[in-house]
Tab-separated table of C-alpha atoms in Angstrom:
chain	number	residue	atom	x	y	z
A	1	MET	CA	0.000	0.000	0.000
A	2	ILE	CA	1.155	3.542	-0.727
A	3	ASP	CA	1.465	5.633	2.427
A	4	GLU	CA	3.294	8.608	3.917
A	5	THR	CA	6.677	6.902	3.460
A	6	HIS	CA	6.323	7.393	-0.306
A	7	ASP	CA	5.547	11.131	-0.136
A	8	MET	CA	7.990	12.778	-2.544
A	9	SER	CA	7.851	16.024	-0.551
A	10	ALA	CA	9.238	14.324	2.557
A	11	VAL	CA	12.758	15.463	3.429
A	12	CYS	CA	15.526	13.878	5.451
A	13	TRP	CA	17.958	15.467	7.910
A	14	VAL	CA	20.866	13.345	6.602
A	15	PRO	CA	23.031	15.654	4.423
A	16	GLY	CA	22.668	14.957	0.709
A	17	ALA	CA	20.019	12.252	1.054
A	18	ASP	CA	17.229	14.247	-0.571
A	19	GLN	CA	19.265	14.694	-3.765
A	20	HIS	CA	20.623	11.150	-3.886
A	21	PRO	CA	19.598	9.288	-7.072
A	22	ASP	CA	19.363	5.904	-5.339
A	23	PHE	CA	18.889	6.246	-1.612
A	24	PRO	CA	16.539	9.040	-0.497
A	25	VAL	CA	14.391	8.550	2.595
A	26	GLN	CA	11.613	7.139	0.399
A	27	ASN	CA	13.775	4.077	-0.336
A	28	LEU	CA	15.380	2.755	2.891
A	29	ALA	CA	17.121	-0.152	1.153
A	30	MET	CA	18.523	-2.713	3.576
A	31	GLY	CA	21.799	-4.608	3.638
A	32	ILE	CA	24.545	-6.048	5.811
A	33	PHE	CA	27.767	-4.102	6.295
A	34	SER	CA	30.910	-4.181	8.390
A	35	THR	CA	33.606	-1.674	9.288
A	36	ARG	CA	37.182	-2.010	10.468
A	37	ASP	CA	36.079	-1.871	14.084
A	38	ALA	CA	32.913	-4.000	13.980
A	39	GLY	CA	31.597	-7.075	12.183
A	40	PRO	CA	28.641	-7.647	9.856
A	41	ARG	CA	25.405	-6.000	10.977
A	42	PRO	CA	22.191	-4.599	9.464
A	43	GLY	CA	22.302	-1.222	7.766
A	44	ILE	CA	19.982	1.044	5.824
A	45	ALA	CA	21.238	3.040	2.840
A	46	ILE	CA	20.475	6.741	3.221
A	47	GLY	CA	22.223	9.103	0.820
A	48	ASP	CA	25.967	8.496	0.957
A	49	HIS	CA	25.693	6.976	4.432
A	50	VAL	CA	24.631	3.733	6.038
A	51	LEU	CA	22.422	3.883	9.115
A	52	ASP	CA	23.746	1.385	11.665
A	53	VAL	CA	20.421	-0.167	12.644
A	54	GLY	CA	21.723	-1.699	15.850
A	55	GLN	CA	22.518	1.734	17.234
A	56	VAL	CA	18.953	3.046	16.822
A	57	LEU	CA	16.892	0.016	17.847
A	58	THR	CA	16.010	1.601	21.191
A	59	LEU	CA	14.591	4.609	19.322
A	60	LEU	CA	12.427	2.339	17.150
A	61	GLN	CA	11.371	-0.264	19.713
A	62	ASP	CA	8.044	1.272	20.707
A	63	ARG	CA	6.734	1.373	17.136
A	64	ALA	CA	8.320	-1.735	15.617
A	65	ALA	CA	9.063	-4.146	18.438
A	66	GLU	CA	8.868	-7.347	16.364
A	67	ALA	CA	11.320	-6.091	13.772
A	68	CYS	CA	13.670	-4.631	16.370
A	69	ASN	CA	13.781	-7.950	18.210
A	70	ALA	CA	14.521	-9.749	14.927
A	71	LEU	CA	17.376	-7.369	14.117
A	72	HIS	CA	18.997	-7.330	17.553
A	73	ALA	CA	22.576	-8.663	17.208
A	74	ALA	CA	21.728	-9.984	13.714
A	75	ASP	CA	24.357	-10.469	11.009
A	76	ARG	CA	21.816	-11.237	8.267
A	77	LEU	CA	18.293	-10.046	7.427
A	78	ASN	CA	16.662	-13.497	7.509
A	79	ALA	CA	14.899	-13.016	10.846
A	80	LEU	CA	13.435	-9.684	9.748
A	81	PHE	CA	12.193	-11.081	6.442
A	82	ALA	CA	10.675	-14.073	8.244
A	83	LEU	CA	8.217	-11.723	9.969
A	84	PRO	CA	4.722	-11.050	8.607
A	85	ALA	CA	4.509	-8.286	6.020
A	86	GLU	CA	2.758	-5.939	8.460
A	87	ALA	CA	5.699	-6.130	10.885
A	88	ARG	CA	8.084	-5.214	8.070
A	89	ARG	CA	5.848	-2.294	7.112
A	90	ALA	CA	5.788	-1.059	10.716
A	91	PHE	CA	9.586	-1.080	10.789
A	92	ARG	CA	9.757	0.921	7.562
A	93	ARG	CA	7.386	3.560	8.931
A	94	ALA	CA	9.371	3.841	12.156
A	95	VAL	CA	12.692	4.307	10.313
A	96	PHE	CA	11.101	6.801	7.922
A	97	ASP	CA	9.840	8.893	10.852
A	98	LEU	CA	13.252	8.739	12.530
A	99	LEU	CA	15.081	10.020	9.446
A	100	SER	CA	12.516	12.572	8.291
A	101	ASP	CA	11.899	14.250	11.670
A	102	ALA	CA	14.714	16.674	12.526
A	103	ALA	CA	13.888	16.248	16.210
A	104	TRP	CA	15.672	12.878	16.096
A	105	GLU	CA	18.866	14.152	14.436
A	106	LYS	CA	20.795	14.709	17.650
A	107	GLU	CA	20.067	11.224	18.990
A	108	ALA	CA	20.406	9.303	15.730
A	109	SER	CA	23.154	11.082	13.784
A	110	GLY	CA	25.850	9.135	15.612
A	111	ALA	CA	24.549	5.957	13.956
A	112	LEU	CA	25.462	7.188	10.467
A	113	VAL	CA	28.509	5.597	8.835
A	114	PRO	CA	30.002	6.937	5.569
A	115	ALA	CA	29.219	4.395	2.869
A	116	ASP	CA	32.758	4.520	1.488
A	117	VAL	CA	34.211	2.994	4.672
A	118	CYS	CA	31.710	0.114	4.713
A	119	THR	CA	32.342	-3.401	3.446
A	120	MET	CA	29.154	-4.970	2.148
A	121	HIS	CA	28.116	-8.598	2.602
A	122	LEU	CA	25.317	-10.841	1.351
A	123	PRO	CA	22.142	-9.348	2.817
A	124	LEU	CA	20.658	-12.731	3.715
A	125	ALA	CA	21.937	-16.234	4.263
A	126	VAL	CA	20.664	-17.794	1.039
A	127	ARG	CA	18.601	-20.828	1.983
A	128	ASP	CA	17.795	-21.908	-1.552
A	129	TYR	CA	17.987	-20.450	-5.048
A	130	THR	CA	15.629	-20.918	-7.990
A	131	ASP	CA	16.200	-19.292	-11.366
A	132	PHE	CA	13.233	-18.658	-13.637
A	133	TYR	CA	13.143	-17.914	-17.367
A	134	ALA	CA	10.492	-15.194	-17.427
A	135	GLY	CA	12.130	-12.809	-19.915
A	136	ILE	CA	10.145	-13.606	-23.043
A	137	HIS	CA	12.273	-11.491	-25.404
A	138	HIS	CA	15.428	-13.210	-24.146
A	139	ALA	CA	13.811	-16.626	-24.461
A	140	THR	CA	12.608	-15.847	-27.986
A	141	THR	CA	15.930	-14.417	-29.187
A	142	VAL	CA	18.050	-17.220	-27.744
A	143	GLY	CA	15.525	-19.778	-28.942
A	144	SER	CA	15.724	-18.361	-32.469
A	145	LEU	CA	19.505	-18.840	-32.407
A	146	LEU	CA	19.194	-22.463	-31.288
A	147	ARG	CA	15.840	-23.503	-32.800
A	148	PRO	CA	14.900	-21.024	-35.573
A	149	GLU	CA	11.790	-22.983	-36.483
A	150	ASN	CA	10.479	-23.111	-32.893
A	151	PRO	CA	12.039	-20.402	-30.673
A	152	LEU	CA	9.657	-20.835	-27.728
A	153	LEU	CA	8.998	-24.324	-26.419
A	154	PRO	CA	5.312	-25.313	-26.117
A	155	ASN	CA	5.170	-24.915	-22.332
A	156	TYR	CA	6.633	-21.395	-22.143
A	157	LYS	CA	3.357	-19.446	-22.109
A	158	PHE	CA	1.667	-21.924	-19.774
A	159	ILE	CA	4.127	-22.210	-16.883
A	160	PRO	CA	6.800	-19.973	-15.346
A	161	VAL	CA	9.730	-22.148	-16.422
A	162	GLY	CA	12.462	-22.438	-13.799
A	163	TYR	CA	15.277	-24.627	-12.527
A	164	HIS	CA	17.073	-25.094	-9.240
A	165	GLY	CA	20.269	-23.052	-9.006
A	166	ARG	CA	23.228	-23.313	-6.667
A	167	SER	CA	23.086	-21.205	-3.497
A	168	SER	CA	26.643	-22.008	-2.350
A	169	SER	CA	28.240	-19.956	-5.144
A	170	ILE	CA	26.166	-16.786	-4.703
A	171	ARG	CA	28.454	-13.873	-3.885
A	172	VAL	CA	27.955	-10.198	-3.139
A	173	SER	CA	28.764	-7.489	-5.668
A	174	GLY	CA	32.475	-6.705	-5.862
A	175	THR	CA	33.593	-10.342	-5.577
A	176	SER	CA	35.565	-11.406	-8.649
A	177	VAL	CA	34.294	-14.290	-10.782
A	178	ARG	CA	36.820	-16.885	-11.921
A	179	ARG	CA	36.461	-18.107	-15.497
A	180	PRO	CA	35.039	-21.637	-15.319
A	181	SER	CA	36.266	-24.774	-17.049
A	182	GLY	CA	34.292	-27.814	-18.142
A	183	GLN	CA	33.425	-30.035	-21.054
A	184	VAL	CA	32.904	-28.207	-24.339
A	185	LYS	CA	32.314	-29.626	-27.799
A	186	PRO	CA	34.198	-27.587	-30.426
A	187	ALA	CA	32.452	-26.898	-33.718
A	188	GLY	CA	32.901	-29.851	-36.065
A	189	ALA	CA	34.311	-32.136	-33.366
A	190	ASP	CA	32.880	-35.583	-32.667
A	191	GLU	CA	33.704	-35.561	-28.963
A	192	PRO	CA	34.007	-32.979	-26.191
A	193	VAL	CA	37.222	-31.726	-24.606
A	194	PHE	CA	37.932	-30.290	-21.177
A	195	ALA	CA	38.732	-26.590	-21.541
A	196	GLN	CA	38.269	-23.113	-20.170
A	197	SER	CA	35.031	-21.481	-21.232
A	198	GLN	CA	35.574	-19.075	-24.129
A	199	ARG	CA	31.937	-17.984	-24.220
A	200	LEU	CA	31.463	-16.523	-20.752
A	201	ASP	CA	28.394	-14.314	-20.492
A	202	TYR	CA	26.406	-12.208	-18.047
A	203	GLU	CA	22.662	-12.411	-17.514
A	204	LEU	CA	20.848	-9.316	-16.291
A	205	GLU	CA	18.178	-10.341	-13.786
A	206	LEU	CA	16.298	-9.258	-10.703
A	207	GLY	CA	16.621	-11.305	-7.535
A	208	ILE	CA	13.364	-11.688	-5.595
A	209	TRP	CA	13.870	-12.279	-1.868
A	210	VAL	CA	11.196	-14.410	-0.222
A	211	GLY	CA	9.589	-13.317	3.042
A	212	GLY	CA	7.655	-15.257	5.657
A	213	GLN	CA	7.376	-19.000	5.264
A	214	SER	CA	5.005	-21.727	4.127
A	215	GLN	CA	4.449	-25.285	5.256
A	216	LEU	CA	5.565	-28.319	3.286
A	217	GLY	CA	2.574	-29.667	1.390
A	218	THR	CA	0.659	-26.369	1.420
A	219	PRO	CA	0.705	-24.244	-1.742
A	220	VAL	CA	0.862	-20.449	-1.485
A	221	PRO	CA	-2.198	-19.067	-3.337
A	222	ILE	CA	-1.412	-16.337	-5.823
A	223	ALA	CA	-3.701	-13.935	-3.941
A	224	SER	CA	-1.404	-14.112	-0.892
A	225	ALA	CA	1.906	-14.595	-2.729
A	226	ARG	CA	2.459	-10.842	-2.685
A	227	ASP	CA	2.980	-10.903	1.090
A	228	HIS	CA	5.822	-13.391	0.590
A	229	ILE	CA	7.809	-11.044	-1.662
A	230	ALA	CA	10.051	-9.204	0.798
A	231	GLY	CA	12.343	-7.311	-1.541
A	232	VAL	CA	14.304	-7.080	-4.768
A	233	SER	CA	18.027	-6.906	-5.579
A	234	LEU	CA	19.953	-6.723	-8.833
A	235	LEU	CA	21.300	-10.121	-9.860
A	236	ASN	CA	23.785	-11.365	-12.456
A	237	ASP	CA	23.456	-15.079	-13.182
A	238	TRP	CA	26.693	-15.732	-15.061
A	239	SER	CA	26.593	-18.330	-17.826
A	240	ALA	CA	29.242	-20.304	-19.705
A	241	ARG	CA	27.505	-20.697	-23.057
A	242	ASP	CA	29.903	-23.255	-24.553
A	243	ILE	CA	29.669	-25.526	-21.504
A	244	GLN	CA	25.907	-25.041	-21.508
A	245	ALA	CA	25.531	-25.970	-25.183
A	246	TRP	CA	27.035	-29.423	-24.595
A	247	GLU	CA	25.478	-30.291	-21.251
A	248	TYR	CA	21.959	-28.828	-21.228
A	249	VAL	CA	20.166	-31.761	-22.916
A	250	PRO	CA	18.246	-33.421	-21.321
A	251	LEU	CA	18.169	-31.843	-17.834
A	252	GLY	CA	19.208	-28.239	-18.430
A	253	PRO	CA	22.311	-26.272	-17.382
A	254	PHE	CA	24.590	-27.519	-14.592
A	255	LEU	CA	28.284	-26.525	-14.622
A	256	ALA	CA	27.434	-23.719	-17.042
A	257	LYS	CA	25.594	-21.931	-14.240
A	258	ASN	CA	26.634	-23.176	-10.817
A	259	PHE	CA	30.082	-21.550	-10.684
A	260	ALA	CA	28.885	-18.039	-9.722
A	261	THR	CA	25.892	-15.763	-9.229
A	262	THR	CA	26.444	-12.136	-8.205
A	263	VAL	CA	23.856	-10.239	-6.177
A	264	ALA	CA	23.814	-6.565	-5.234
A	265	PRO	CA	24.286	-5.817	-1.521
A	266	TRP	CA	21.123	-3.742	-1.153
A	267	VAL	CA	17.584	-5.095	-0.920
A	268	VAL	CA	14.935	-2.612	-1.987
A	269	THR	CA	11.947	-3.736	0.032
A	270	ALA	CA	8.592	-4.579	-1.478
A	271	GLU	CA	7.142	-1.725	0.573
A	272	ALA	CA	9.476	0.800	-1.073
A	273	LEU	CA	8.442	-0.498	-4.498
A	274	GLU	CA	4.689	-0.060	-4.004
A	275	PRO	CA	4.475	3.122	-6.154
A	276	PHE	CA	6.242	1.344	-8.997
A	277	ARG	CA	3.886	-1.597	-9.362
A	278	THR	CA	2.266	-1.907	-12.758
A	279	SER	CA	0.203	-4.286	-14.860
A	280	GLN	CA	1.368	-7.693	-15.999
A	281	HIS	CA	3.099	-8.042	-19.371
A	282	PRO	CA	0.340	-7.948	-22.013
A	283	ARG	CA	-0.506	-11.265	-23.612
A	284	LEU	CA	-0.716	-11.300	-27.364
A	285	GLN	CA	-3.822	-12.375	-29.214
A	286	GLY	CA	-3.790	-16.145	-29.285
A	287	ASP	CA	-1.712	-16.513	-26.111
A	288	PRO	CA	-3.287	-18.861	-23.560
A	289	ALA	CA	-4.871	-17.372	-20.455
A	290	PRO	CA	-3.024	-18.281	-17.242
A	291	LEU	CA	-4.386	-21.349	-15.486
A	292	GLU	CA	-6.547	-20.582	-12.461
A	293	TYR	CA	-3.790	-21.002	-9.856
A	294	LEU	CA	-1.710	-18.405	-11.768
A	295	SER	CA	-4.539	-15.945	-12.296
A	296	ASP	CA	-5.483	-13.096	-9.958
A	297	LYS	CA	-7.087	-9.825	-11.046
A	298	ASP	CA	-5.081	-7.706	-8.622
A	299	ASP	CA	-1.829	-9.371	-9.661
A	300	GLN	CA	-2.626	-8.849	-13.333
A	301	ALA	CA	-3.319	-5.168	-12.636
A	302	HIS	CA	-0.500	-4.431	-10.165
A	303	GLY	CA	1.777	-7.472	-9.897
A	304	ALA	CA	4.682	-6.352	-12.089
A	305	PHE	CA	7.418	-3.867	-11.158
A	306	ASP	CA	8.434	-0.947	-13.381
A	307	ILE	CA	12.161	-1.265	-12.712
A	308	ARG	CA	14.838	-0.156	-15.186
A	309	VAL	CA	18.324	-1.676	-15.266
A	310	ASP	CA	21.406	-0.698	-17.272
A	311	VAL	CA	24.285	-3.088	-17.910
A	312	LEU	CA	27.732	-1.667	-18.646
A	313	LEU	CA	31.146	-3.109	-19.448
A	314	ARG	CA	34.623	-1.792	-18.659
A	315	SER	CA	37.649	-3.680	-19.948
A	316	ALA	CA	41.063	-3.729	-18.296
A	317	LYS	CA	42.370	-1.334	-20.973
A	318	MET	CA	39.478	1.038	-20.314
A	319	ARG	CA	40.207	1.054	-16.579
A	320	GLN	CA	43.914	1.652	-17.178
A	321	ALA	CA	43.077	4.594	-19.453
A	322	GLY	CA	40.552	6.004	-17.003
A	323	ASP	CA	37.699	5.496	-19.477
A	324	ASP	CA	34.107	5.226	-18.333
A	325	ALA	CA	32.237	1.952	-18.670
A	326	VAL	CA	30.253	1.593	-21.897
A	327	LEU	CA	26.510	0.955	-21.882
A	328	LEU	CA	25.614	-2.376	-23.481
A	329	GLY	CA	21.910	-2.551	-22.738
A	330	SER	CA	19.022	-0.892	-20.921
A	331	VAL	CA	16.065	-3.063	-19.960
A	332	SER	CA	12.724	-2.855	-18.184
A	333	ALA	CA	11.294	-5.454	-15.827
A	334	THR	CA	7.911	-4.791	-17.422
A	335	ASP	CA	9.115	-7.095	-20.206
A	336	LEU	CA	8.954	-10.117	-17.896
A	337	TYR	CA	6.189	-12.459	-19.054
A	338	TRP	CA	5.399	-13.653	-15.519
A	339	THR	CA	5.018	-11.643	-12.310
A	340	PRO	CA	6.933	-12.482	-9.122
A	341	ALA	CA	3.677	-13.643	-7.517
A	342	GLN	CA	3.027	-16.028	-10.412
A	343	MET	CA	6.550	-17.411	-10.078
A	344	LEU	CA	6.104	-17.966	-6.356
A	345	ALA	CA	2.622	-19.476	-6.726
A	346	HIS	CA	3.921	-21.899	-9.351
A	347	HIS	CA	6.987	-22.714	-7.239
A	348	THR	CA	4.777	-23.833	-4.348
A	349	VAL	CA	1.716	-25.256	-6.121
A	350	ASN	CA	3.010	-28.805	-5.670
A	351	GLY	CA	3.506	-28.238	-1.928
A	352	CYS	CA	7.137	-27.071	-2.007
A	353	ASP	CA	7.766	-24.954	1.075
A	354	ILE	CA	9.478	-21.561	1.093
A	355	ALA	CA	11.145	-19.498	3.803
A	356	ALA	CA	12.973	-16.227	4.314
A	357	GLY	CA	16.346	-16.445	2.627
A	358	ASP	CA	15.014	-18.168	-0.471
A	359	LEU	CA	16.054	-16.296	-3.603
A	360	MET	CA	14.277	-16.365	-6.964
A	361	GLY	CA	15.970	-15.084	-10.107
A	362	THR	CA	13.608	-13.716	-12.732
A	363	GLY	CA	15.593	-14.971	-15.673
A	364	THR	CA	17.367	-12.699	-18.131
A	365	ILE	CA	15.443	-9.501	-18.807
A	366	SER	CA	15.576	-8.197	-22.360
A	367	GLY	CA	13.439	-6.008	-24.578
A	368	ALA	CA	12.534	-6.269	-28.236
A	369	GLU	CA	15.289	-3.934	-29.501
A	370	ASP	CA	19.045	-4.497	-29.805
A	371	SER	CA	19.624	-1.732	-27.245
A	372	GLN	CA	17.539	-3.708	-24.748
A	373	ARG	CA	19.469	-6.974	-24.565
A	374	GLY	CA	20.339	-8.493	-21.201
A	375	SER	CA	23.143	-10.793	-22.372
A	376	LEU	CA	26.039	-10.931	-24.829
A	377	MET	CA	24.552	-14.090	-26.319
A	378	GLU	CA	21.782	-11.893	-27.721
A	379	LEU	CA	23.894	-8.825	-28.513
A	380	SER	CA	26.475	-10.788	-30.505
A	381	ARG	CA	23.917	-13.165	-32.022
A	382	GLY	CA	25.603	-16.175	-30.513
A	383	GLY	CA	29.100	-14.829	-31.183
A	384	ARG	CA	28.534	-14.110	-34.870
A	385	ASN	CA	28.396	-10.295	-34.594
A	386	PRO	CA	31.263	-8.799	-32.544
A	387	ILE	CA	30.549	-5.682	-30.492
A	388	THR	CA	33.037	-2.831	-30.942
A	389	LEU	CA	33.893	-0.877	-27.790
A	390	PRO	CA	34.687	2.885	-27.911
A	391	ASN	CA	38.439	2.219	-27.600
A	392	GLY	CA	38.454	-0.153	-30.577
A	393	GLU	CA	38.370	-3.421	-28.637
A	394	SER	CA	35.753	-5.943	-29.682
A	395	ARG	CA	33.747	-8.527	-27.771
A	396	THR	CA	31.522	-11.458	-28.554
A	397	PHE	CA	31.771	-12.802	-25.004
A	398	LEU	CA	33.613	-11.672	-21.876
A	399	ALA	CA	37.405	-11.428	-21.736
A	400	ASP	CA	39.565	-11.840	-18.639
A	401	TRP	CA	39.553	-8.738	-16.428
A	402	ASP	CA	36.357	-7.371	-17.981
A	403	GLU	CA	34.122	-5.709	-15.406
A	404	VAL	CA	30.340	-6.022	-15.751
A	405	ILE	CA	28.285	-3.406	-13.904
A	406	MET	CA	24.519	-3.376	-13.450
A	407	MET	CA	22.641	-0.350	-12.085
A	408	GLY	CA	18.901	-0.211	-11.511
A	409	TRP	CA	16.255	2.298	-10.503
A	410	ALA	CA	12.512	2.922	-10.393
A	411	GLU	CA	10.830	6.233	-11.112
A	412	ARG	CA	7.313	7.464	-11.711
A	413	GLU	CA	5.722	10.881	-11.901
A	414	GLY	CA	4.597	12.032	-8.471
A	415	PHE	CA	7.121	9.881	-6.571
A	416	ARG	CA	10.794	10.115	-5.682
A	417	ARG	CA	13.174	8.067	-7.794
A	418	ILE	CA	14.774	5.193	-5.873
A	419	GLY	CA	17.681	2.956	-6.857
A	420	PHE	CA	19.242	-0.432	-6.229
A	421	GLY	CA	22.945	0.411	-6.080
A	422	GLN	CA	25.389	-1.581	-8.195
A	423	CYS	CA	25.807	-5.254	-8.985
A	424	ALA	CA	29.347	-5.559	-10.325
A	425	ALA	CA	32.150	-8.080	-10.713
A	426	ILE	CA	35.426	-8.512	-12.603
A	427	ILE	CA	36.253	-11.692	-14.529
A	428	ALA	CA	39.424	-13.324	-13.185
A	429	PRO	CA	41.428	-15.803	-15.302
A	430	ALA	CA	40.811	-19.525	-14.849
């Protein structure tokens, strides 16, 4: 629900927060940070600072006792996200009041830590990870490269296709990604060889953090799935396309995906995103209607998020020369064919249980135009069309020491723009 915490006229006593493109008081993104003198603990991004939540719990206790108890001495956000949605909303309102009322500045200003002295960590202990395939333009483009006569498989418009990813290799933004090795089958060869991947790619996604919990054997109805969506982070689900091409039949990707997933350190809560909800991706004439367990009028009207994400690349030569990263693609989450609630309802319809700390990737988000591609596989047409960088370098897939940077935001007339921070990593040699 939209409330006073979304009022664009609200101001914050933290210097610079009102002008910050990502973290004004209307956002209150959450993460886990540490400093040289203290270990990992909950923080809230506000302007160019991080609010040390542990230092202000006594000021928030009266209005958000459940959340304060969950965050006391915590080094992850799991306990907070396990609470009912109303408890999370109460905590947001309490923090908003603290930071927007100048009367609290004297008592709370000592809890502010400059963001540039903070080390960020994974915001939650990842309990399980599922990656969906909800980007229909990505699925169509990649499918046309592999199966020109039948780009989308028959089930795509009936079910939110997904697979189980690997939670152990999820790392926070800023952690380098080592080039993977595995079996690849060179063009024209009869048998595979063991080799380093030469077709390493990024995949621009959103990570949906689950809140609350469900019981094994009890599906989560789509009408209540919304309360189990606690927040959103930027996510890069790296892919080794040459390893994937050899291994994915019949059970899908394995080593091509499980070597690394990068997630941004900040979780933009579902409450902060309320003004940026929008209607579900329109279905074309002839598309099947969602089955009943995937259909909800409110979700169809307000279940998608209008989130924009840019993906940029900076090579080692560009960094050495002091050059800015180059924009490779700009996408919108409105191009996802399925909403987060539909993904979660499908995930649990067979009785699979969920809990705080579960992470769902949306799948690669792409648009219909070349400027809206969320992977190099699409941009280079499977490696056939090299991309020329401003300094003359070319790429079909990622080279060693390339840095991939994703930056996201949400904006709408009448509301303050909010952002997601960066999701970035450098490719290290095998």
